[in-house]
Amino acid sequence: MPKLVAMRAVSKVFADGTLALDQMSLEVETGEFLSLLGPSGCGKSTALRLMAGLAEPSSGVVERPSGGGIGFVFQEPTLMPWQTVFGNVFLPLKLRGFSKAEVRERVMDGLQSVGLADFAHSYPRQLSGGMKMRVSIARALVTRPSLLLMDEPFAALDEITRHKLNDDLLALWRRSGLTIVFVTHSVFESAFLSSRIVVMRPRPGRVFRELAISQPAQRGADYRVSESYRADCQLVSEALQGAISAAGN
Amino acid sequence: MPPAPRPAGISARQRMLQIFVPLLALGFGLVVWQWIVWAYEIPRYILPGPADTAIALLTDSATLWPALLVTLRITFMALAMAMVGGVFLAVIIVQSRWLELALSPYTVILQVTPIIAIAPLILIYAPDTQTALMICAFLVAFFPILSNMIQGLKSVDHHLIDLFELYGASRWQSLVYLRLPASLPFLMVGLRIAGGLSLIAAVVAEFAAGSAGQGSGLAFRLIEAQYRLNLPRMFAALVLLCGAGIAIYGLTSFVAWLALRRWHESAVRREG
Ligand SMILES: Nc1ncnc2c1ncn2[C@@H]1O[C@H](COP(=O)(O)OP(=O)(O)OP(=O)(O)O)[C@@H](O)[C@H]1O
Ligand SMILES: [Mg+2]
């Protein structure tokens, strides 16, 4: 598998001296669904921002696709409150010089695919938390990126909504051949979604263990109660426990 | 029996009351004022009643109305210049921390010195009184707009800044599509403060100017009436100034509402 992103011995020290990442190496393969799992403060967001080019490494190199083929979904929906849902999803295209008329259909298709076509003219304040998150996802996908980076996108949602969006995301990933890097601190979410899980440990942040996850073709509601999913969760959970107890060494 | 839906009339009635109670109280005050003037037979060169004031408003309209227009013109011109200047300078200042530091002594000096104290100096340097008054009103209106706008430009959501960077937005695009709209609520706060202040400054500076002649504003008419002990006219001028203040407040609030009504919490009714 060709590499889409590679972090080689990357360290990140913040201005206040915090060592967020220490000699972290990680490769993201084209087409995989990779989850970054780890306790709070272990540097997941930092790693994701480095992959997106939103921050520069203090040492080491980050190789990533050039030419802006990256979509980013922040932990918060991060919508512009003064723009409609349509305007928010249109933004990445507007910044690339497209006119509204040129891409109206493309934006509407994007809204359609997250089930929000009827809300194109609503303002973010009129939407629920889950709907805002879906707008944010539609915006990240509207440029048809090859790489989608997601930072705990569903952390603030209720379980039902979260499961629904998990299913939608998996379907999208299957359909599109997208590469996804998904940050989470939920064992269950990572085991459900990923083809590979990278468990990170804190203080200082680095890769603790990598786990390949079995991938049945269908992962629906049945799979959530299946034995193999339970076994995966157990495995991931143990790895996470190990990462937490390794902290500070 | 199902619980009766709350009649819609209640909120409508409450809204009516919200308008009528203040009006009623105001009317009551006027009646008491008029009654005192009548009952104690106070001559109108000592305390004119509301009726005398109203009559003065009509009979002196030839001097008062043009004066009102002059004062309003100064106020609004100053406000408009302050808006343009304040936003423009704020945008420039936030480009560089050093520029902000370098300009800070000047902004502080101009801001903390009472305008009434600078007015005589400005009156000397300005080509004519009108210009001087406009400069005074401008200086006073400028700072609330500048400082609120700077605050607004600096308060943009960092995630949104990241988003714009991710999509390779140019400086100009970030300014137009992100920083300016995001600071609109702050700018509107500045505008509402500046509106009231610029009227005050226009009046105060004209007190300092005290010059006679054509094109005088309401403040000069007020002083003129004072010299002549023409109290009804003084009251009439005060009524006009008060009306101008209310109108400016209403107008700036309306502009703020227009700008923010679709999205900002301050302009959107909270639904329970
Ligand atoms: N801008 C910053 N300045 C200084 N320290 C920072 C900054 N951003 C993050 N850190 C520190 O870097 C470490 C990693 O932070 P990061 O946000 O990447 O963690 P995370 O794994 O995403 O945590 P969470 O799951 O809580 O989001 C933390 O110790 C944090 O305090
Ligand atoms: Mg994080």
mmCIF file of N, CA and C in Angstrom, chain A residues 49 52-55 68 70-72 74 76 78-83 91-92 94-97 123 125 139-141 143, chain B residues 156-157 159-170 173-174 177-179 181-182 261-265 268-269 271:
data_model
loop_
_atom_site.group_PDB
_atom_site.id
_atom_site.type_symbol
_atom_site.label_atom_id
_atom_site.label_comp_id
_atom_site.label_asym_id
_atom_site.label_seq_id
_atom_site.Cartn_x
_atom_site.Cartn_y
_atom_site.Cartn_z
ATOM 1 N N ARG A 49 -3.082 17.925 13.711
ATOM 2 C CA ARG A 49 -2.800 19.267 13.176
ATOM 3 C C ARG A 49 -1.496 19.271 12.384
ATOM 4 N N ALA A 52 -2.217 17.907 9.031
ATOM 5 C CA ALA A 52 -2.965 18.854 8.197
ATOM 6 C C ALA A 52 -2.104 20.033 7.766
ATOM 7 N N GLY A 53 -0.923 20.172 8.378
ATOM 8 C CA GLY A 53 -0.095 21.329 8.066
ATOM 9 C C GLY A 53 -0.519 22.578 8.811
ATOM 10 N N LEU A 54 -1.359 22.405 9.849
ATOM 11 C CA LEU A 54 -1.791 23.563 10.636
ATOM 12 C C LEU A 54 -0.765 23.908 11.705
ATOM 13 N N ALA A 55 0.228 23.025 11.895
ATOM 14 C CA ALA A 55 1.309 23.309 12.834
ATOM 15 C C ALA A 55 2.579 22.709 12.242
ATOM 16 N N GLY A 68 -3.546 20.592 -1.216
ATOM 17 C CA GLY A 68 -4.787 20.856 -0.493
ATOM 18 C C GLY A 68 -5.843 19.777 -0.593
ATOM 19 N N ILE A 70 -6.976 17.866 1.486
ATOM 20 C CA ILE A 70 -7.238 17.456 2.862
ATOM 21 C C ILE A 70 -8.542 18.055 3.362
ATOM 22 N N GLY A 71 -9.364 17.217 3.971
ATOM 23 C CA GLY A 71 -10.543 17.720 4.679
ATOM 24 C C GLY A 71 -10.311 17.563 6.160
ATOM 25 N N PHE A 72 -10.796 18.530 6.945
ATOM 26 C CA PHE A 72 -10.557 18.478 8.391
ATOM 27 C C PHE A 72 -11.880 18.693 9.112
ATOM 28 N N PHE A 74 -13.175 19.404 12.788
ATOM 29 C CA PHE A 74 -12.708 19.761 14.127
ATOM 30 C C PHE A 74 -13.599 19.142 15.200
ATOM 31 N N GLU A 76 -15.099 20.680 17.550
ATOM 32 C CA GLU A 76 -16.324 21.489 17.548
ATOM 33 C C GLU A 76 -16.777 21.615 16.096
ATOM 34 N N THR A 78 -17.413 24.187 14.429
ATOM 35 C CA THR A 78 -16.652 25.273 13.803
ATOM 36 C C THR A 78 -17.322 25.804 12.544
ATOM 37 N N LEU A 79 -18.572 26.226 12.712
ATOM 38 C CA LEU A 79 -19.296 26.830 11.598
ATOM 39 C C LEU A 79 -19.300 28.344 11.770
ATOM 40 N N MET A 80 -19.422 29.035 10.652
ATOM 41 C CA MET A 80 -19.535 30.497 10.726
ATOM 42 C C MET A 80 -20.999 30.829 11.034
ATOM 43 N N PRO A 81 -21.268 31.441 12.172
ATOM 44 C CA PRO A 81 -22.670 31.664 12.553
ATOM 45 C C PRO A 81 -23.386 32.635 11.640
ATOM 46 N N TRP A 82 -22.641 33.471 10.920
ATOM 47 C CA TRP A 82 -23.286 34.475 10.062
ATOM 48 C C TRP A 82 -23.595 33.924 8.679
ATOM 49 N N GLN A 83 -23.214 32.698 8.436
ATOM 50 C CA GLN A 83 -23.506 32.092 7.135
ATOM 51 C C GLN A 83 -24.560 30.999 7.294
ATOM 52 N N LEU A 91 -18.048 27.371 1.572
ATOM 53 C CA LEU A 91 -16.827 28.127 1.883
ATOM 54 C C LEU A 91 -15.534 27.600 1.231
ATOM 55 N N PRO A 92 -15.209 26.290 1.413
ATOM 56 C CA PRO A 92 -13.928 25.838 0.836
ATOM 57 C C PRO A 92 -13.850 26.072 -0.663
ATOM 58 N N LYS A 94 -15.576 28.462 -2.298
ATOM 59 C CA LYS A 94 -15.491 29.913 -2.493
ATOM 60 C C LYS A 94 -14.042 30.380 -2.379
ATOM 61 N N LEU A 95 -13.341 29.837 -1.383
ATOM 62 C CA LEU A 95 -11.951 30.239 -1.178
ATOM 63 C C LEU A 95 -11.077 29.815 -2.350
ATOM 64 N N ARG A 96 -11.529 28.825 -3.099
ATOM 65 C CA ARG A 96 -10.753 28.418 -4.289
ATOM 66 C C ARG A 96 -11.213 29.136 -5.537
ATOM 67 N N GLY A 97 -12.101 30.108 -5.380
ATOM 68 C CA GLY A 97 -12.460 30.942 -6.514
ATOM 69 C C GLY A 97 -13.661 30.474 -7.310
ATOM 70 N N TYR A 123 -29.674 28.810 9.574
ATOM 71 C CA TYR A 123 -28.422 29.262 10.179
ATOM 72 C C TYR A 123 -27.998 28.238 11.235
ATOM 73 N N ARG A 125 -27.350 28.336 14.261
ATOM 74 C CA ARG A 125 -28.006 28.377 15.569
ATOM 75 C C ARG A 125 -29.353 27.651 15.560
ATOM 76 N N ARG A 139 -18.903 19.929 4.770
ATOM 77 C CA ARG A 139 -17.933 20.941 4.349
ATOM 78 C C ARG A 139 -16.562 20.310 4.093
ATOM 79 N N ALA A 140 -16.175 19.376 4.967
ATOM 80 C CA ALA A 140 -14.859 18.746 4.802
ATOM 81 C C ALA A 140 -14.806 17.907 3.526
ATOM 82 N N LEU A 141 -15.972 17.413 3.081
ATOM 83 C CA LEU A 141 -15.980 16.511 1.927
ATOM 84 C C LEU A 141 -16.220 17.227 0.604
ATOM 85 N N THR A 143 -14.752 19.430 -1.060
ATOM 86 C CA THR A 143 -13.635 19.610 -1.990
ATOM 87 C C THR A 143 -13.151 18.268 -2.537
ATOM 88 N N VAL B 156 -11.585 36.404 16.935
ATOM 89 C CA VAL B 156 -12.086 35.414 15.983
ATOM 90 C C VAL B 156 -11.740 33.997 16.465
ATOM 91 N N ASP B 157 -12.716 33.112 16.374
ATOM 92 C CA ASP B 157 -12.566 31.713 16.756
ATOM 93 C C ASP B 157 -11.323 31.089 16.093
ATOM 94 N N HIS B 159 -10.413 28.070 15.729
ATOM 95 C CA HIS B 159 -10.687 26.945 14.832
ATOM 96 C C HIS B 159 -11.062 27.440 13.434
ATOM 97 N N LEU B 160 -11.834 28.542 13.406
ATOM 98 C CA LEU B 160 -12.202 29.094 12.098
ATOM 99 C C LEU B 160 -10.971 29.627 11.372
ATOM 100 N N ILE B 161 -10.052 30.220 12.128
ATOM 101 C CA ILE B 161 -8.801 30.687 11.512
ATOM 102 C C ILE B 161 -8.043 29.494 10.928
ATOM 103 N N ASP B 162 -7.987 28.404 11.699
ATOM 104 C CA ASP B 162 -7.361 27.172 11.198
ATOM 105 C C ASP B 162 -8.020 26.712 9.909
ATOM 106 N N LEU B 163 -9.336 26.746 9.927
ATOM 107 C CA LEU B 163 -10.093 26.286 8.761
ATOM 108 C C LEU B 163 -9.720 27.082 7.516
ATOM 109 N N PHE B 164 -9.666 28.403 7.677
ATOM 110 C CA PHE B 164 -9.322 29.258 6.538
ATOM 111 C C PHE B 164 -7.891 28.981 6.077
ATOM 112 N N GLU B 165 -7.003 28.743 7.044
ATOM 113 C CA GLU B 165 -5.621 28.447 6.676
ATOM 114 C C GLU B 165 -5.540 27.129 5.913
ATOM 115 N N LEU B 166 -6.308 26.160 6.392
ATOM 116 C CA LEU B 166 -6.302 24.839 5.764
ATOM 117 C C LEU B 166 -6.689 24.932 4.296
ATOM 118 N N TYR B 167 -7.663 25.793 3.997
ATOM 119 C CA TYR B 167 -8.105 25.906 2.617
ATOM 120 C C TYR B 167 -7.337 26.978 1.852
ATOM 121 N N GLY B 168 -6.219 27.397 2.408
ATOM 122 C CA GLY B 168 -5.333 28.302 1.684
ATOM 123 C C GLY B 168 -5.917 29.668 1.414
ATOM 124 N N ALA B 169 -6.742 30.176 2.345
ATOM 125 C CA ALA B 169 -7.336 31.499 2.141
ATOM 126 C C ALA B 169 -6.254 32.566 2.146
ATOM 127 N N SER B 170 -6.395 33.553 1.256
ATOM 128 C CA SER B 170 -5.459 34.673 1.257
ATOM 129 C C SER B 170 -5.778 35.590 2.430
ATOM 130 N N GLN B 173 -9.013 37.311 1.721
ATOM 131 C CA GLN B 173 -10.183 36.448 1.910
ATOM 132 C C GLN B 173 -10.499 36.261 3.395
ATOM 133 N N SER B 174 -9.453 36.043 4.194
ATOM 134 C CA SER B 174 -9.687 35.883 5.634
ATOM 135 C C SER B 174 -10.308 37.132 6.229
ATOM 136 N N TYR B 177 -14.107 37.450 4.508
ATOM 137 C CA TYR B 177 -15.068 36.380 4.789
ATOM 138 C C TYR B 177 -15.071 35.953 6.250
ATOM 139 N N LEU B 178 -14.003 36.287 6.980
ATOM 140 C CA LEU B 178 -13.958 35.800 8.358
ATOM 141 C C LEU B 178 -13.832 36.933 9.385
ATOM 142 N N ARG B 179 -12.759 37.711 9.294
ATOM 143 C CA ARG B 179 -12.494 38.638 10.391
ATOM 144 C C ARG B 179 -13.527 39.757 10.479
ATOM 145 N N PRO B 181 -16.798 39.880 9.265
ATOM 146 C CA PRO B 181 -18.102 39.446 9.779
ATOM 147 C C PRO B 181 -18.040 39.012 11.241
ATOM 148 N N ALA B 182 -16.944 38.363 11.643
ATOM 149 C CA ALA B 182 -16.862 37.897 13.025
ATOM 150 C C ALA B 182 -16.804 39.061 14.006
ATOM 151 N N ARG B 261 -29.365 40.476 12.900
ATOM 152 C CA ARG B 261 -30.634 39.820 13.237
ATOM 153 C C ARG B 261 -30.665 38.352 12.854
ATOM 154 N N ARG B 262 -29.933 37.978 11.804
ATOM 155 C CA ARG B 262 -30.058 36.606 11.343
ATOM 156 C C ARG B 262 -29.268 35.613 12.173
ATOM 157 N N TRP B 263 -28.211 36.106 12.843
ATOM 158 C CA TRP B 263 -27.352 35.077 13.415
ATOM 159 C C TRP B 263 -26.863 35.352 14.818
ATOM 160 N N HIS B 264 -26.780 36.607 15.236
ATOM 161 C CA HIS B 264 -26.111 36.819 16.517
ATOM 162 C C HIS B 264 -27.086 36.759 17.685
ATOM 163 N N GLU B 265 -26.600 36.179 18.781
ATOM 164 C CA GLU B 265 -27.457 35.975 19.954
ATOM 165 C C GLU B 265 -28.106 37.276 20.413
ATOM 166 N N VAL B 268 -31.180 37.924 18.266
ATOM 167 C CA VAL B 268 -32.141 36.849 18.039
ATOM 168 C C VAL B 268 -32.909 36.582 19.319
ATOM 169 N N ARG B 269 -34.220 36.501 19.213
ATOM 170 C CA ARG B 269 -35.008 36.262 20.423
ATOM 171 C C ARG B 269 -34.763 34.855 20.941
ATOM 172 N N GLU B 271 -35.674 31.538 22.442
ATOM 173 C CA GLU B 271 -36.951 30.821 22.514
ATOM 174 C C GLU B 271 -36.900 29.793 23.615
#
